[in-house]
Short mmCIF file of C-alpha atoms in Angstrom, two decimals:
data_model
loop_
_atom_site.label_atom_id
_atom_site.label_comp_id
_atom_site.label_asym_id
_atom_site.label_seq_id
_atom_site.Cartn_x
_atom_site.Cartn_y
_atom_site.Cartn_z
CA UNK A 292 113.86 98.29 74.72
CA UNK A 293 111.04 100.61 73.71
CA UNK A 294 110.23 103.25 76.29
CA UNK A 295 107.26 105.37 77.19
CA UNK A 296 108.28 108.74 78.60
CA UNK A 297 106.12 110.74 80.96
CA UNK A 298 106.65 114.40 81.64
CA UNK A 299 106.86 115.72 84.32
CA UNK A 300 107.65 113.07 86.90
CA UNK A 301 106.01 115.12 89.64
CA UNK A 302 103.49 117.93 89.41
CA UNK A 303 102.20 119.99 92.33
CA UNK A 304 99.13 122.09 91.72
CA UNK A 305 96.49 124.00 93.63
CA UNK A 306 92.96 122.64 93.69
CA UNK A 307 90.83 124.13 90.95
CA UNK A 308 93.67 124.74 88.56
CA UNK A 309 94.17 122.96 85.27
CA UNK A 310 96.90 120.38 84.77
CA UNK A 311 98.15 118.57 81.68
CA UNK A 312 100.07 115.33 81.97
CA UNK A 313 102.23 114.48 78.99
CA UNK A 314 103.10 111.10 77.58
CA UNK A 315 105.50 110.32 74.76
CA UNK A 316 104.49 106.81 73.69
CA UNK A 317 106.63 104.31 71.80
CA UNK A 318 107.00 105.70 68.30
CA UNK A 319 105.09 103.16 66.21
CA UNK A 320 102.37 102.43 68.74
CA UNK A 321 98.76 103.15 67.95
CA UNK A 322 96.84 102.44 71.16
CA UNK A 323 97.22 104.57 74.25
CA UNK A 324 96.04 104.24 77.83
CA UNK A 325 95.91 106.14 81.10
CA UNK A 326 95.79 104.42 84.49
CA UNK A 327 95.46 105.98 87.94
CA UNK A 328 97.13 104.65 91.08
CA UNK A 329 96.49 106.16 94.48
CA UNK A 330 99.41 105.59 96.85
CA UNK A 331 99.48 102.00 98.05
CA UNK A 332 96.41 101.00 96.08
CA UNK A 333 95.73 99.14 92.85
CA UNK A 334 96.20 100.55 89.40
CA UNK A 335 92.85 101.53 87.90
CA UNK A 336 91.93 101.98 84.26
CA UNK A 337 90.90 105.45 83.19
CA UNK A 338 90.70 105.53 79.41
CA UNK A 339 92.03 104.12 76.19
CA UNK A 340 92.48 105.98 72.93
CA UNK A 341 92.97 105.10 69.28
CA UNK A 342 92.92 107.04 66.04
CA UNK A 343 91.96 110.27 67.73
CA UNK A 344 89.07 108.80 69.66
CA UNK A 345 88.31 107.55 73.14
CA UNK A 346 87.55 103.83 72.82
CA UNK A 347 86.46 103.20 76.40
CA UNK A 348 86.51 105.09 79.66
CA UNK A 349 85.84 104.12 83.24
CA UNK A 350 83.73 105.80 85.89
CA UNK A 351 86.92 107.38 87.21
CA UNK A 352 87.25 109.34 83.97
CA UNK A 353 85.18 112.28 85.13
CA UNK A 354 83.82 115.08 82.96
CA UNK A 355 86.76 117.19 84.09
CA UNK A 356 89.14 114.79 82.31
CA UNK A 357 90.03 114.88 78.65
CA UNK A 358 92.61 113.19 76.42
CA UNK A 359 94.06 114.00 73.04
CA UNK A 360 97.02 113.36 70.81
CA UNK A 361 97.50 115.99 68.15
CA UNK A 362 99.50 114.58 65.24
CA UNK A 363 103.06 113.73 66.14
CA UNK A 364 102.88 115.15 69.62
CA UNK A 365 102.30 113.96 73.15
CA UNK A 366 99.35 111.91 74.29
CA UNK A 367 97.94 114.12 77.03
CA UNK A 368 95.61 113.83 79.98
CA UNK A 369 94.09 117.14 80.98
CA UNK A 370 92.22 117.70 84.22
CA UNK A 371 90.25 120.92 84.48
CA UNK A 372 89.51 121.80 87.23
CA UNK A 373 91.53 119.59 89.55
CA UNK A 374 90.15 118.23 92.84
CA UNK A 375 91.90 116.89 95.93
CA UNK A 376 90.92 113.32 95.06
CA UNK A 377 92.83 113.60 91.79
CA UNK A 378 96.08 113.26 93.74
CA UNK A 379 97.65 110.02 92.52
CA UNK A 380 100.27 108.61 90.20
CA UNK A 381 99.09 108.54 86.61
CA UNK A 382 100.59 105.93 84.31
CA UNK A 383 100.55 106.19 80.57
CA UNK A 384 100.82 103.03 78.47
CA UNK A 385 100.96 102.25 74.78
CA UNK A 386 100.57 99.21 72.58
CA UNK A 387 101.48 98.69 68.92
CA UNK A 388 98.14 97.18 67.98
CA UNK A 389 94.95 95.65 69.25
CA UNK A 390 95.85 91.98 69.21
CA UNK A 391 95.10 90.24 72.47
CA UNK A 392 98.67 88.95 72.85
CA UNK A 393 100.31 92.36 72.67
CA UNK A 394 101.69 93.72 75.91
CA UNK A 395 101.35 97.24 77.22
CA UNK A 396 104.45 99.38 77.63
CA UNK A 397 104.20 101.66 80.67
CA UNK A 398 105.91 104.89 81.58
CA UNK A 399 107.29 105.53 85.04
CA UNK A 400 104.30 107.62 85.98
CA UNK A 401 103.57 111.23 86.86
CA UNK A 402 102.87 111.89 90.50
CA UNK A 403 100.16 114.53 90.76
CA UNK A 404 99.76 116.32 94.07
CA UNK A 405 96.68 118.55 94.36
CA UNK A 406 96.86 120.90 97.33
CA UNK B 201 82.24 92.16 81.98
CA UNK B 202 85.82 91.01 82.18
CA UNK B 203 87.43 90.75 85.60
CA UNK B 204 90.58 89.53 87.30
CA UNK B 205 90.81 88.51 90.96
CA UNK B 206 94.10 87.83 92.68
CA UNK B 207 95.55 87.13 96.13
CA UNK B 208 95.23 90.07 98.45
CA UNK B 209 98.50 91.35 99.78
CA UNK B 210 100.74 92.09 101.31
CA UNK B 211 102.54 88.78 101.20
CA UNK B 212 105.67 88.55 103.32
CA UNK B 213 108.12 85.71 102.80
CA UNK B 214 111.63 84.83 103.82
CA UNK B 215 114.28 84.46 101.17
CA UNK B 216 114.43 80.95 99.78
CA UNK B 217 110.79 80.08 100.43
CA UNK B 218 108.20 79.36 97.76
CA UNK B 219 105.62 81.78 96.39
CA UNK B 220 102.11 81.31 95.04
CA UNK B 221 99.93 84.22 94.03
CA UNK B 222 96.49 83.14 92.95
CA UNK B 223 94.79 84.68 89.95
CA UNK B 224 91.32 83.91 88.61
CA UNK B 225 89.64 85.56 85.67
CA UNK B 226 86.27 85.96 83.99
CA UNK B 227 85.79 86.74 80.35
CA UNK B 228 83.52 85.75 77.51
CA UNK B 229 86.22 84.97 74.98
CA UNK B 230 89.72 83.51 74.90
CA UNK B 231 92.10 86.06 76.32
CA UNK B 232 95.83 86.33 76.55
CA UNK B 233 96.90 86.28 80.19
CA UNK B 234 99.73 88.36 81.58
CA UNK B 235 101.75 88.81 84.72
CA UNK B 236 103.21 92.29 85.18
CA UNK B 237 105.62 93.37 87.93
CA UNK B 238 105.91 96.87 89.36
CA UNK B 239 108.99 97.93 91.28
CA UNK B 240 108.92 101.02 93.51
CA UNK B 241 108.93 104.27 91.56
CA UNK B 242 108.36 102.57 88.22
CA UNK B 243 105.51 101.60 85.96
CA UNK B 244 104.46 97.99 85.55
CA UNK B 245 106.56 95.90 83.22
CA UNK B 246 105.81 92.59 81.61
CA UNK B 247 106.99 89.52 83.49
CA UNK B 248 105.58 87.09 80.93
CA UNK B 249 102.45 86.32 78.96
CA UNK B 250 100.61 83.22 77.78
CA UNK B 251 98.31 83.54 74.77
CA UNK B 252 97.08 79.96 74.61
CA UNK B 253 95.14 77.82 77.01
CA UNK B 254 96.96 74.98 78.78
CA UNK B 255 100.37 76.47 78.10
CA UNK B 256 102.89 77.69 80.62
CA UNK B 257 104.78 80.95 80.71
CA UNK B 258 107.94 81.66 82.68
CA UNK B 259 110.61 84.26 83.32
CA UNK B 260 113.25 84.80 86.02
CA UNK B 261 112.14 81.66 87.85
CA UNK B 262 108.46 82.69 87.93
CA UNK B 263 105.92 80.58 86.10
CA UNK B 264 102.20 80.26 85.55
CA UNK B 265 99.94 77.91 83.61
CA UNK B 266 96.92 79.17 81.68
CA UNK B 267 94.22 76.86 83.02
CA UNK B 268 91.14 77.42 80.87
CA UNK B 269 88.95 74.89 82.71
CA UNK B 270 89.63 76.44 86.11
CA UNK B 271 89.93 79.99 84.65
CA UNK B 272 93.10 80.43 86.66
CA UNK B 273 96.63 81.71 86.07
CA UNK B 274 98.45 81.30 89.38
CA UNK B 275 101.96 82.73 89.70
CA UNK B 276 104.59 80.52 91.34
CA UNK B 277 108.24 80.65 92.19
CA UNK B 278 110.13 77.93 94.00
CA UNK B 279 112.61 80.13 95.83
CA UNK B 280 112.10 83.89 96.16
CA UNK B 281 114.86 86.45 96.55
CA UNK B 282 114.88 89.82 98.25
CA UNK B 283 115.06 91.44 94.80
CA UNK B 284 111.64 89.93 93.97
CA UNK B 285 110.00 92.39 96.36
CA UNK B 286 107.49 94.25 94.19
CA UNK B 287 103.81 94.40 93.29
CA UNK B 288 102.58 91.69 90.92
CA UNK B 289 99.58 92.23 88.66
CA UNK B 290 97.64 89.56 86.82
CA UNK B 291 95.96 90.88 83.68
CA UNK B 292 93.96 89.78 80.69
CA UNK B 293 93.50 91.15 77.23
CA UNK B 294 91.17 89.94 74.52
CA UNK B 295 90.39 91.17 71.05
CA UNK B 296 87.47 93.55 71.36
CA UNK B 297 86.11 96.79 70.00
CA UNK B 298 87.45 98.73 72.96
CA UNK B 299 90.74 96.88 73.36
CA UNK B 300 90.66 97.27 77.11
CA UNK B 301 93.28 95.57 79.27
CA UNK B 302 91.95 94.41 82.63
CA UNK B 303 94.27 94.27 85.63
CA UNK B 304 93.81 92.60 88.99
CA UNK B 305 94.18 94.54 92.21
CA UNK B 306 97.87 93.69 92.51
CA UNK B 307 99.68 91.67 95.18
CA UNK B 308 102.48 93.32 97.10
CA UNK B 309 105.31 90.88 97.87
CA UNK B 310 107.93 91.63 100.46
CA UNK B 311 110.83 89.22 100.75
CA UNK B 312 112.87 89.40 103.92
CA UNK B 313 116.59 88.55 103.91
#
């Protein structure tokens, strides 16, 4: 079935540095999401994105976070600068449209370790 | 705002026993309700969804009924297997300007052989 690819699967970075997490969503999907999951805890919504704009973001989506999807390329989550509490698995998801009955397709996640 | 509340885990069962994971939701409109399952090292994947009130969804022996009056969507399975060990998320989605999908906290299920 359709797949969301996340690159890399694991990223190790020093605190204060910048990191970009890449997501290749399903090809005809228009709505994109990032979720954060700290080890052993629930998955928490960060942001959703459509037509080049952030539609909604949570309190977890700090000023140091940004998202974009330049035409035809990855949907990215950038963190600049990183902090220790940013260590988590970040899941990207996409959806073809905005209808309530449409499911989200998730990637396998990028594990971010901030040292 | 919208919210989803589900059974706190972990839930530990022996193979062959029955499972119930409670899920309650709050929303202003009529959502579609979902159960997602997350296996270790993977992202959540859809187990099944129910877009209409008073209908039942099912997959792989799991089922849940969209109870609009009780605002509930409890997950059940008559006989669990070791391979069902995973985290289960109840979620809702409704048509809105922001198109947000709201997940519950997840319930970790461990099935012992």
